[in-house]
Amino acid sequence: MVLVAIHSGGFLRRPPALLLLALVALAALGVWARVRGSRRMAATFAAKAPAFTRPDAAARERLHALIIEKRSLLAELDPLASEGTFSVNLPHLIRSPRLALAYRRLAREESRLLGTRRAVSMQQAWWRPLHMALAWLFVLGVVIHVVTVTFFAGYVADGGPITWWHLRAWGG
């Protein structure tokens, strides 16, 4: 984080400063997750929340169909994985994006039917999606920054001297 702050050179009113803001938010959210969120998560695993009660017959039928569909997808996606503990990750998305996204859709539907987000506090339910969104924004911002300073150095320099390594000075 210090290197990003130094690299920004104190220009906090320009778009690259948003990268620093995303990084600070990621760090703050990570600290919260380790210090406060982990205790809440541990308490969730030790409790039997009311939302985890047995679903009605229609929901059980839909859950049964979802699990059968998830298992058949999983056999193609990752044959050695177990449906109960499997989670889609980047290698799955790269190797077989259609199957991975279909599996994620089914997992979200299962979670919705079970009401897992309703069983915990709002902070506990949404910290990870927020953390992932901030991380993706940061990565996307870094990629955009690298592309612009490498290929559009003239635009970034805004008429001034280009004092960094670059391939093209388009936009100047």
Short mmCIF file of N, CA and C in Angstrom, two decimals:
data_model
loop_
_atom_site.label_atom_id
_atom_site.label_comp_id
_atom_site.label_asym_id
_atom_site.label_seq_id
_atom_site.Cartn_x
_atom_site.Cartn_y
_atom_site.Cartn_z
N MET A 1 0.83 -1.18 0.00
CA MET A 1 0.00 0.00 0.00
C MET A 1 0.88 1.26 0.00
N VAL A 2 1.98 1.18 0.71
CA VAL A 2 2.90 2.31 0.77
C VAL A 2 3.46 2.59 -0.63
N LEU A 3 3.81 1.53 -1.37
CA LEU A 3 4.34 1.71 -2.72
C LEU A 3 3.32 2.36 -3.64
N VAL A 4 2.06 1.98 -3.50
CA VAL A 4 1.01 2.59 -4.32
C VAL A 4 0.88 4.07 -3.97
N ALA A 5 0.94 4.41 -2.69
CA ALA A 5 0.86 5.81 -2.26
C ALA A 5 2.04 6.61 -2.80
N ILE A 6 3.24 6.04 -2.73
CA ILE A 6 4.42 6.73 -3.25
C ILE A 6 4.31 6.88 -4.77
N HIS A 7 3.86 5.83 -5.44
CA HIS A 7 3.73 5.87 -6.89
C HIS A 7 2.73 6.95 -7.34
N SER A 8 1.69 7.16 -6.56
CA SER A 8 0.70 8.17 -6.93
C SER A 8 1.27 9.58 -6.86
N GLY A 9 2.37 9.73 -6.12
CA GLY A 9 3.06 11.02 -6.07
C GLY A 9 2.23 12.14 -5.46
N GLY A 10 1.27 11.80 -4.63
CA GLY A 10 0.46 12.82 -3.98
C GLY A 10 -0.66 13.39 -4.83
N PHE A 11 -0.85 12.87 -6.04
CA PHE A 11 -1.94 13.34 -6.89
C PHE A 11 -3.21 12.57 -6.56
N LEU A 12 -3.86 12.96 -5.49
CA LEU A 12 -5.03 12.22 -5.02
C LEU A 12 -6.33 12.70 -5.64
N ARG A 13 -6.27 13.65 -6.56
CA ARG A 13 -7.49 14.13 -7.21
C ARG A 13 -7.62 13.60 -8.64
N ARG A 14 -6.82 12.63 -8.98
CA ARG A 14 -6.86 12.04 -10.33
C ARG A 14 -7.37 10.61 -10.24
N PRO A 15 -7.86 10.06 -11.35
CA PRO A 15 -8.43 8.71 -11.33
C PRO A 15 -7.55 7.61 -10.72
N PRO A 16 -6.22 7.60 -10.93
CA PRO A 16 -5.43 6.53 -10.30
C PRO A 16 -5.53 6.52 -8.77
N ALA A 17 -5.91 7.65 -8.17
CA ALA A 17 -6.07 7.69 -6.72
C ALA A 17 -7.20 6.75 -6.28
N LEU A 18 -8.12 6.45 -7.17
CA LEU A 18 -9.19 5.51 -6.84
C LEU A 18 -8.63 4.12 -6.55
N LEU A 19 -7.50 3.80 -7.17
CA LEU A 19 -6.83 2.53 -6.86
C LEU A 19 -6.37 2.51 -5.41
N LEU A 20 -5.82 3.62 -4.96
CA LEU A 20 -5.39 3.72 -3.57
C LEU A 20 -6.60 3.61 -2.64
N LEU A 21 -7.69 4.25 -3.00
CA LEU A 21 -8.92 4.17 -2.20
C LEU A 21 -9.43 2.73 -2.14
N ALA A 22 -9.43 2.03 -3.27
CA ALA A 22 -9.87 0.62 -3.29
C ALA A 22 -8.94 -0.24 -2.44
N LEU A 23 -7.66 0.03 -2.49
CA LEU A 23 -6.69 -0.74 -1.70
C LEU A 23 -6.88 -0.49 -0.20
N VAL A 24 -7.12 0.75 0.18
CA VAL A 24 -7.38 1.06 1.59
C VAL A 24 -8.67 0.38 2.06
N ALA A 25 -9.71 0.43 1.23
CA ALA A 25 -10.97 -0.23 1.57
C ALA A 25 -10.79 -1.74 1.69
N LEU A 26 -10.02 -2.33 0.79
CA LEU A 26 -9.72 -3.76 0.87
C LEU A 26 -9.01 -4.10 2.17
N ALA A 27 -8.03 -3.30 2.53
CA ALA A 27 -7.28 -3.55 3.76
C ALA A 27 -8.18 -3.41 4.98
N ALA A 28 -9.00 -2.37 5.01
CA ALA A 28 -9.91 -2.16 6.14
C ALA A 28 -10.91 -3.31 6.26
N LEU A 29 -11.45 -3.73 5.13
CA LEU A 29 -12.40 -4.85 5.15
C LEU A 29 -11.72 -6.14 5.56
N GLY A 30 -10.48 -6.33 5.14
CA GLY A 30 -9.73 -7.52 5.54
C GLY A 30 -9.45 -7.54 7.03
N VAL A 31 -9.10 -6.38 7.59
CA VAL A 31 -8.88 -6.30 9.04
C VAL A 31 -10.18 -6.59 9.78
N TRP A 32 -11.29 -6.01 9.32
CA TRP A 32 -12.59 -6.28 9.95
C TRP A 32 -12.89 -7.78 9.91
N ALA A 33 -12.66 -8.41 8.75
CA ALA A 33 -12.97 -9.83 8.61
C ALA A 33 -12.14 -10.68 9.56
N ARG A 34 -10.88 -10.32 9.76
CA ARG A 34 -10.02 -11.09 10.66
C ARG A 34 -10.35 -10.83 12.13
N VAL A 35 -10.64 -9.58 12.47
CA VAL A 35 -10.83 -9.23 13.87
C VAL A 35 -12.26 -9.48 14.35
N ARG A 36 -13.24 -8.99 13.62
CA ARG A 36 -14.63 -9.11 14.06
C ARG A 36 -15.39 -10.20 13.31
N GLY A 37 -15.22 -10.25 12.01
CA GLY A 37 -15.97 -11.20 11.19
C GLY A 37 -15.68 -12.65 11.53
N SER A 38 -14.43 -12.96 11.86
CA SER A 38 -14.08 -14.35 12.16
C SER A 38 -14.80 -14.85 13.41
N ARG A 39 -14.96 -13.99 14.41
CA ARG A 39 -15.70 -14.40 15.62
C ARG A 39 -17.16 -14.65 15.31
N ARG A 40 -17.74 -13.79 14.47
CA ARG A 40 -19.14 -13.97 14.08
C ARG A 40 -19.31 -15.26 13.27
N MET A 41 -18.36 -15.52 12.38
CA MET A 41 -18.43 -16.73 11.57
C MET A 41 -18.32 -17.97 12.45
N ALA A 42 -17.43 -17.95 13.42
CA ALA A 42 -17.27 -19.08 14.33
C ALA A 42 -18.55 -19.31 15.12
N ALA A 43 -19.19 -18.23 15.55
CA ALA A 43 -20.45 -18.36 16.28
C ALA A 43 -21.55 -18.92 15.39
N THR A 44 -21.53 -18.58 14.11
CA THR A 44 -22.52 -19.10 13.17
C THR A 44 -22.38 -20.61 13.02
N PHE A 45 -21.14 -21.09 12.92
CA PHE A 45 -20.93 -22.52 12.76
C PHE A 45 -21.32 -23.30 14.01
N ALA A 46 -21.29 -22.65 15.16
CA ALA A 46 -21.62 -23.32 16.41
C ALA A 46 -23.11 -23.23 16.74
N ALA A 47 -23.88 -22.47 15.98
CA ALA A 47 -25.29 -22.25 16.29
C ALA A 47 -26.20 -22.94 15.28
N LYS A 48 -27.42 -23.15 15.69
CA LYS A 48 -28.44 -23.66 14.78
C LYS A 48 -29.43 -22.52 14.57
N ALA A 49 -29.19 -21.74 13.56
CA ALA A 49 -30.01 -20.56 13.29
C ALA A 49 -31.41 -20.99 12.85
N PRO A 50 -32.42 -20.17 13.14
CA PRO A 50 -33.78 -20.50 12.73
C PRO A 50 -33.93 -20.66 11.22
N ALA A 51 -33.13 -19.93 10.45
CA ALA A 51 -33.24 -20.03 8.99
C ALA A 51 -32.74 -21.37 8.48
N PHE A 52 -32.00 -22.12 9.31
CA PHE A 52 -31.50 -23.41 8.88
C PHE A 52 -32.45 -24.55 9.22
N THR A 53 -33.67 -24.23 9.57
CA THR A 53 -34.65 -25.27 9.87
C THR A 53 -35.04 -25.98 8.59
N ARG A 54 -35.72 -27.08 8.73
CA ARG A 54 -36.10 -27.92 7.59
C ARG A 54 -37.05 -27.17 6.66
N PRO A 55 -36.73 -27.10 5.36
CA PRO A 55 -37.59 -26.40 4.40
C PRO A 55 -38.88 -27.18 4.15
N ASP A 56 -39.87 -26.50 3.57
CA ASP A 56 -41.13 -27.18 3.27
C ASP A 56 -40.93 -28.19 2.13
N ALA A 57 -41.97 -28.96 1.84
CA ALA A 57 -41.86 -30.06 0.86
C ALA A 57 -41.49 -29.56 -0.54
N ALA A 58 -42.08 -28.45 -0.98
CA ALA A 58 -41.78 -27.93 -2.32
C ALA A 58 -40.31 -27.49 -2.41
N ALA A 59 -39.83 -26.83 -1.37
CA ALA A 59 -38.44 -26.39 -1.36
C ALA A 59 -37.50 -27.59 -1.31
N ARG A 60 -37.88 -28.63 -0.55
CA ARG A 60 -37.04 -29.84 -0.49
C ARG A 60 -36.96 -30.50 -1.86
N GLU A 61 -38.07 -30.56 -2.58
CA GLU A 61 -38.07 -31.14 -3.93
C GLU A 61 -37.15 -30.34 -4.85
N ARG A 62 -37.26 -29.02 -4.79
CA ARG A 62 -36.41 -28.16 -5.63
C ARG A 62 -34.94 -28.32 -5.23
N LEU A 63 -34.66 -28.40 -3.92
CA LEU A 63 -33.29 -28.61 -3.46
C LEU A 63 -32.74 -29.95 -3.94
N HIS A 64 -33.57 -30.98 -3.89
CA HIS A 64 -33.15 -32.31 -4.35
C HIS A 64 -32.78 -32.25 -5.84
N ALA A 65 -33.63 -31.60 -6.63
CA ALA A 65 -33.35 -31.46 -8.07
C ALA A 65 -32.08 -30.64 -8.30
N LEU A 66 -31.90 -29.57 -7.52
CA LEU A 66 -30.70 -28.74 -7.64
C LEU A 66 -29.43 -29.54 -7.35
N ILE A 67 -29.47 -30.33 -6.29
CA ILE A 67 -28.29 -31.11 -5.91
C ILE A 67 -27.96 -32.15 -6.96
N ILE A 68 -28.98 -32.80 -7.52
CA ILE A 68 -28.75 -33.76 -8.61
C ILE A 68 -28.10 -33.05 -9.80
N GLU A 69 -28.63 -31.87 -10.14
CA GLU A 69 -28.08 -31.11 -11.26
C GLU A 69 -26.65 -30.65 -10.96
N LYS A 70 -26.40 -30.21 -9.71
CA LYS A 70 -25.05 -29.79 -9.32
C LYS A 70 -24.07 -30.96 -9.41
N ARG A 71 -24.48 -32.13 -8.96
CA ARG A 71 -23.59 -33.30 -9.01
C ARG A 71 -23.26 -33.69 -10.44
N SER A 72 -24.25 -33.62 -11.34
CA SER A 72 -23.95 -33.97 -12.73
C SER A 72 -23.00 -32.95 -13.36
N LEU A 73 -23.19 -31.67 -13.05
CA LEU A 73 -22.26 -30.65 -13.55
C LEU A 73 -20.87 -30.84 -12.96
N LEU A 74 -20.82 -31.17 -11.67
CA LEU A 74 -19.54 -31.34 -10.99
C LEU A 74 -18.75 -32.51 -11.55
N ALA A 75 -19.45 -33.55 -11.99
CA ALA A 75 -18.77 -34.71 -12.59
C ALA A 75 -17.99 -34.29 -13.83
N GLU A 76 -18.51 -33.30 -14.56
CA GLU A 76 -17.81 -32.80 -15.75
C GLU A 76 -16.77 -31.74 -15.38
N LEU A 77 -17.11 -30.91 -14.41
CA LEU A 77 -16.26 -29.78 -14.05
C LEU A 77 -15.02 -30.20 -13.26
N ASP A 78 -15.21 -31.03 -12.24
CA ASP A 78 -14.11 -31.49 -11.39
C ASP A 78 -14.49 -32.85 -10.81
N PRO A 79 -14.19 -33.94 -11.54
CA PRO A 79 -14.66 -35.28 -11.15
C PRO A 79 -14.23 -35.74 -9.76
N LEU A 80 -13.14 -35.23 -9.23
CA LEU A 80 -12.65 -35.67 -7.93
C LEU A 80 -13.26 -34.89 -6.76
N ALA A 81 -14.02 -33.83 -7.05
CA ALA A 81 -14.56 -32.96 -6.00
C ALA A 81 -15.85 -33.53 -5.42
N SER A 82 -16.15 -33.10 -4.21
CA SER A 82 -17.38 -33.48 -3.52
C SER A 82 -18.35 -32.30 -3.56
N GLU A 83 -19.59 -32.56 -3.87
CA GLU A 83 -20.59 -31.50 -4.03
C GLU A 83 -20.75 -30.67 -2.75
N GLY A 84 -20.65 -31.29 -1.60
CA GLY A 84 -20.87 -30.59 -0.34
C GLY A 84 -19.79 -29.59 0.03
N THR A 85 -18.59 -29.76 -0.50
CA THR A 85 -17.48 -28.88 -0.13
C THR A 85 -16.88 -28.14 -1.32
N PHE A 86 -17.39 -28.36 -2.51
CA PHE A 86 -16.82 -27.76 -3.72
C PHE A 86 -17.17 -26.28 -3.82
N SER A 87 -16.22 -25.51 -4.32
CA SER A 87 -16.44 -24.10 -4.61
C SER A 87 -15.73 -23.78 -5.93
N VAL A 88 -16.42 -23.08 -6.81
CA VAL A 88 -15.84 -22.70 -8.10
C VAL A 88 -14.72 -21.70 -7.84
N ASN A 89 -13.57 -21.92 -8.50
CA ASN A 89 -12.46 -20.97 -8.38
C ASN A 89 -11.92 -20.64 -9.77
N LEU A 90 -10.91 -19.82 -9.82
CA LEU A 90 -10.39 -19.31 -11.09
C LEU A 90 -9.98 -20.40 -12.08
N PRO A 91 -9.25 -21.44 -11.67
CA PRO A 91 -8.92 -22.48 -12.66
C PRO A 91 -10.15 -23.12 -13.30
N HIS A 92 -11.22 -23.29 -12.53
CA HIS A 92 -12.46 -23.84 -13.11
C HIS A 92 -13.05 -22.87 -14.13
N LEU A 93 -13.04 -21.57 -13.79
CA LEU A 93 -13.58 -20.57 -14.70
C LEU A 93 -12.77 -20.48 -15.99
N ILE A 94 -11.47 -20.68 -15.90
CA ILE A 94 -10.62 -20.62 -17.09
C ILE A 94 -10.78 -21.88 -17.93
N ARG A 95 -10.77 -23.03 -17.28
CA ARG A 95 -10.83 -24.31 -17.98
C ARG A 95 -12.19 -24.55 -18.62
N SER A 96 -13.26 -24.24 -17.89
CA SER A 96 -14.60 -24.53 -18.39
C SER A 96 -15.58 -23.47 -17.89
N PRO A 97 -15.55 -22.28 -18.50
CA PRO A 97 -16.36 -21.18 -18.00
C PRO A 97 -17.86 -21.45 -18.00
N ARG A 98 -18.36 -22.10 -19.03
CA ARG A 98 -19.81 -22.37 -19.12
C ARG A 98 -20.26 -23.25 -17.96
N LEU A 99 -19.54 -24.33 -17.71
CA LEU A 99 -19.90 -25.24 -16.62
C LEU A 99 -19.72 -24.57 -15.26
N ALA A 100 -18.64 -23.81 -15.09
CA ALA A 100 -18.37 -23.15 -13.81
C ALA A 100 -19.46 -22.13 -13.49
N LEU A 101 -19.86 -21.34 -14.47
CA LEU A 101 -20.91 -20.35 -14.24
C LEU A 101 -22.26 -21.02 -13.99
N ALA A 102 -22.53 -22.11 -14.68
CA ALA A 102 -23.77 -22.85 -14.44
C ALA A 102 -23.78 -23.41 -13.02
N TYR A 103 -22.66 -23.93 -12.56
CA TYR A 103 -22.57 -24.46 -11.20
C TYR A 103 -22.77 -23.34 -10.17
N ARG A 104 -22.15 -22.20 -10.41
CA ARG A 104 -22.33 -21.06 -9.49
C ARG A 104 -23.78 -20.61 -9.43
N ARG A 105 -24.45 -20.61 -10.58
CA ARG A 105 -25.86 -20.24 -10.61
C ARG A 105 -26.68 -21.19 -9.75
N LEU A 106 -26.41 -22.49 -9.87
CA LEU A 106 -27.13 -23.49 -9.07
C LEU A 106 -26.81 -23.34 -7.58
N ALA A 107 -25.56 -23.06 -7.25
CA ALA A 107 -25.18 -22.88 -5.84
C ALA A 107 -25.88 -21.65 -5.24
N ARG A 108 -25.99 -20.59 -6.03
CA ARG A 108 -26.70 -19.40 -5.54
C ARG A 108 -28.18 -19.69 -5.32
N GLU A 109 -28.76 -20.44 -6.24
CA GLU A 109 -30.17 -20.81 -6.10
C GLU A 109 -30.37 -21.66 -4.85
N GLU A 110 -29.46 -22.58 -4.60
CA GLU A 110 -29.54 -23.42 -3.40
C GLU A 110 -29.43 -22.55 -2.15
N SER A 111 -28.51 -21.61 -2.15
CA SER A 111 -28.33 -20.72 -1.01
C SER A 111 -29.58 -19.87 -0.79
N ARG A 112 -30.19 -19.42 -1.88
CA ARG A 112 -31.42 -18.63 -1.77
C ARG A 112 -32.56 -19.45 -1.18
N LEU A 113 -32.70 -20.69 -1.64
CA LEU A 113 -33.75 -21.56 -1.12
C LEU A 113 -33.54 -21.87 0.37
N LEU A 114 -32.31 -22.02 0.78
CA LEU A 114 -32.01 -22.31 2.18
C LEU A 114 -32.06 -21.07 3.07
N GLY A 115 -31.97 -19.89 2.46
CA GLY A 115 -32.01 -18.65 3.23
C GLY A 115 -30.76 -18.42 4.05
N THR A 116 -29.61 -18.81 3.52
CA THR A 116 -28.37 -18.70 4.29
C THR A 116 -28.00 -17.25 4.60
N ARG A 117 -28.25 -16.32 3.70
CA ARG A 117 -27.92 -14.91 3.98
C ARG A 117 -28.82 -14.34 5.08
N ARG A 118 -30.07 -14.80 5.13
CA ARG A 118 -30.99 -14.30 6.16
C ARG A 118 -30.63 -14.82 7.55
N ALA A 119 -29.84 -15.88 7.60
CA ALA A 119 -29.50 -16.50 8.89
C ALA A 119 -28.41 -15.76 9.65
N VAL A 120 -27.73 -14.83 8.98
CA VAL A 120 -26.62 -14.11 9.61
C VAL A 120 -26.84 -12.61 9.48
N SER A 121 -26.01 -11.84 10.17
CA SER A 121 -26.12 -10.38 10.10
C SER A 121 -25.78 -9.89 8.70
N MET A 122 -26.21 -8.66 8.41
CA MET A 122 -25.95 -8.09 7.09
C MET A 122 -24.44 -7.99 6.82
N GLN A 123 -23.67 -7.58 7.83
CA GLN A 123 -22.22 -7.47 7.65
C GLN A 123 -21.61 -8.82 7.30
N GLN A 124 -22.04 -9.84 8.01
CA GLN A 124 -21.50 -11.18 7.78
C GLN A 124 -21.92 -11.72 6.42
N ALA A 125 -23.13 -11.39 6.00
CA ALA A 125 -23.64 -11.90 4.73
C ALA A 125 -22.99 -11.23 3.53
N TRP A 126 -22.58 -9.96 3.67
CA TRP A 126 -22.14 -9.22 2.50
C TRP A 126 -20.67 -8.82 2.50
N TRP A 127 -19.89 -9.14 3.55
CA TRP A 127 -18.50 -8.70 3.55
C TRP A 127 -17.70 -9.36 2.44
N ARG A 128 -17.91 -10.64 2.20
CA ARG A 128 -17.11 -11.32 1.18
C ARG A 128 -17.45 -10.85 -0.23
N PRO A 129 -18.75 -10.74 -0.61
CA PRO A 129 -19.03 -10.19 -1.94
C PRO A 129 -18.47 -8.77 -2.12
N LEU A 130 -18.54 -7.96 -1.08
CA LEU A 130 -17.98 -6.61 -1.16
C LEU A 130 -16.46 -6.67 -1.31
N HIS A 131 -15.82 -7.55 -0.55
CA HIS A 131 -14.37 -7.72 -0.63
C HIS A 131 -13.97 -8.17 -2.04
N MET A 132 -14.70 -9.11 -2.60
CA MET A 132 -14.40 -9.60 -3.96
C MET A 132 -14.61 -8.48 -4.99
N ALA A 133 -15.68 -7.71 -4.85
CA ALA A 133 -15.94 -6.61 -5.79
C ALA A 133 -14.82 -5.57 -5.73
N LEU A 134 -14.41 -5.21 -4.52
CA LEU A 134 -13.30 -4.26 -4.38
C LEU A 134 -12.01 -4.81 -4.97
N ALA A 135 -11.76 -6.09 -4.75
CA ALA A 135 -10.54 -6.71 -5.30
C ALA A 135 -10.56 -6.68 -6.82
N TRP A 136 -11.71 -7.02 -7.42
CA TRP A 136 -11.81 -7.00 -8.88
C TRP A 136 -11.67 -5.57 -9.42
N LEU A 137 -12.26 -4.60 -8.73
CA LEU A 137 -12.09 -3.21 -9.15
C LEU A 137 -10.63 -2.78 -9.09
N PHE A 138 -9.94 -3.19 -8.04
CA PHE A 138 -8.52 -2.86 -7.91
C PHE A 138 -7.72 -3.50 -9.05
N VAL A 139 -7.94 -4.78 -9.31
CA VAL A 139 -7.21 -5.47 -10.38
C VAL A 139 -7.52 -4.83 -11.73
N LEU A 140 -8.79 -4.55 -11.99
CA LEU A 140 -9.17 -3.90 -13.24
C LEU A 140 -8.51 -2.53 -13.36
N GLY A 141 -8.49 -1.78 -12.27
CA GLY A 141 -7.85 -0.47 -12.27
C GLY A 141 -6.36 -0.55 -12.56
N VAL A 142 -5.69 -1.54 -11.97
CA VAL A 142 -4.26 -1.72 -12.22
C VAL A 142 -4.02 -2.06 -13.69
N VAL A 143 -4.84 -2.94 -14.25
CA VAL A 143 -4.70 -3.31 -15.67
C VAL A 143 -4.91 -2.08 -16.55
N ILE A 144 -5.96 -1.31 -16.28
CA ILE A 144 -6.21 -0.09 -17.07
C ILE A 144 -5.04 0.88 -16.92
N HIS A 145 -4.53 1.04 -15.72
CA HIS A 145 -3.39 1.94 -15.48
C HIS A 145 -2.17 1.49 -16.28
N VAL A 146 -1.85 0.21 -16.22
CA VAL A 146 -0.67 -0.30 -16.93
C VAL A 146 -0.84 -0.11 -18.44
N VAL A 147 -2.02 -0.41 -18.97
CA VAL A 147 -2.26 -0.25 -20.41
C VAL A 147 -2.14 1.22 -20.81
N THR A 148 -2.75 2.12 -20.04
CA THR A 148 -2.70 3.53 -20.44
C THR A 148 -1.29 4.11 -20.36
N VAL A 149 -0.55 3.82 -19.30
CA VAL A 149 0.80 4.40 -19.21
C VAL A 149 1.77 3.73 -20.17
N THR A 150 1.46 2.51 -20.62
CA THR A 150 2.35 1.82 -21.55
C THR A 150 2.07 2.19 -23.00
N PHE A 151 0.79 2.29 -23.37
CA PHE A 151 0.44 2.53 -24.76
C PHE A 151 -0.07 3.95 -25.04
N PHE A 152 -0.57 4.63 -24.04
CA PHE A 152 -1.13 5.97 -24.23
C PHE A 152 -0.37 6.98 -23.37
N ALA A 153 0.94 6.88 -23.39
CA ALA A 153 1.79 7.73 -22.55
C ALA A 153 1.59 9.21 -22.86
N GLY A 154 1.34 9.53 -24.11
CA GLY A 154 1.10 10.93 -24.48
C GLY A 154 -0.14 11.49 -23.81
N TYR A 155 -1.17 10.69 -23.75
CA TYR A 155 -2.41 11.10 -23.08
C TYR A 155 -2.19 11.27 -21.58
N VAL A 156 -1.50 10.31 -20.98
CA VAL A 156 -1.25 10.35 -19.54
C VAL A 156 -0.37 11.55 -19.18
N ALA A 157 0.64 11.83 -20.00
CA ALA A 157 1.56 12.95 -19.73
C ALA A 157 0.88 14.30 -19.91
N ASP A 158 -0.21 14.33 -20.65
CA ASP A 158 -1.00 15.55 -20.85
C ASP A 158 -0.14 16.71 -21.35
N GLY A 159 0.66 16.43 -22.37
CA GLY A 159 1.50 17.46 -22.97
C GLY A 159 2.85 17.65 -22.31
N GLY A 160 3.04 17.04 -21.17
CA GLY A 160 4.32 17.15 -20.46
C GLY A 160 5.29 16.07 -20.93
N PRO A 161 6.47 16.05 -20.34
CA PRO A 161 7.45 15.03 -20.74
C PRO A 161 7.03 13.64 -20.24
N ILE A 162 7.33 12.64 -21.05
CA ILE A 162 7.06 11.25 -20.66
C ILE A 162 8.33 10.74 -20.01
N THR A 163 8.28 10.54 -18.71
CA THR A 163 9.48 10.20 -17.96
C THR A 163 9.51 8.74 -17.52
N TRP A 164 8.67 7.90 -18.10
CA TRP A 164 8.62 6.48 -17.73
C TRP A 164 8.74 5.63 -18.98
N TRP A 165 9.07 4.36 -18.77
CA TRP A 165 9.17 3.42 -19.87
C TRP A 165 7.79 3.24 -20.48
N HIS A 166 7.72 3.23 -21.81
CA HIS A 166 6.44 3.06 -22.51
C HIS A 166 6.70 2.50 -23.90
N LEU A 167 5.67 1.94 -24.51
CA LEU A 167 5.79 1.41 -25.87
C LEU A 167 5.31 2.41 -26.91
N ARG A 168 4.23 3.12 -26.60
CA ARG A 168 3.66 4.09 -27.54
C ARG A 168 3.26 5.35 -26.77
N ALA A 169 3.25 6.45 -27.49
CA ALA A 169 2.83 7.72 -26.89
C ALA A 169 1.52 8.19 -27.51
N TRP A 170 0.63 7.25 -27.82
CA TRP A 170 -0.65 7.62 -28.43
C TRP A 170 -1.42 8.58 -27.54
N GLY A 171 -2.19 9.43 -28.17
CA GLY A 171 -3.07 10.32 -27.43
C GLY A 171 -2.43 11.61 -26.99
N GLY A 172 -1.24 11.89 -27.43
CA GLY A 172 -0.56 13.11 -26.97
C GLY A 172 -0.53 14.20 -27.97
#
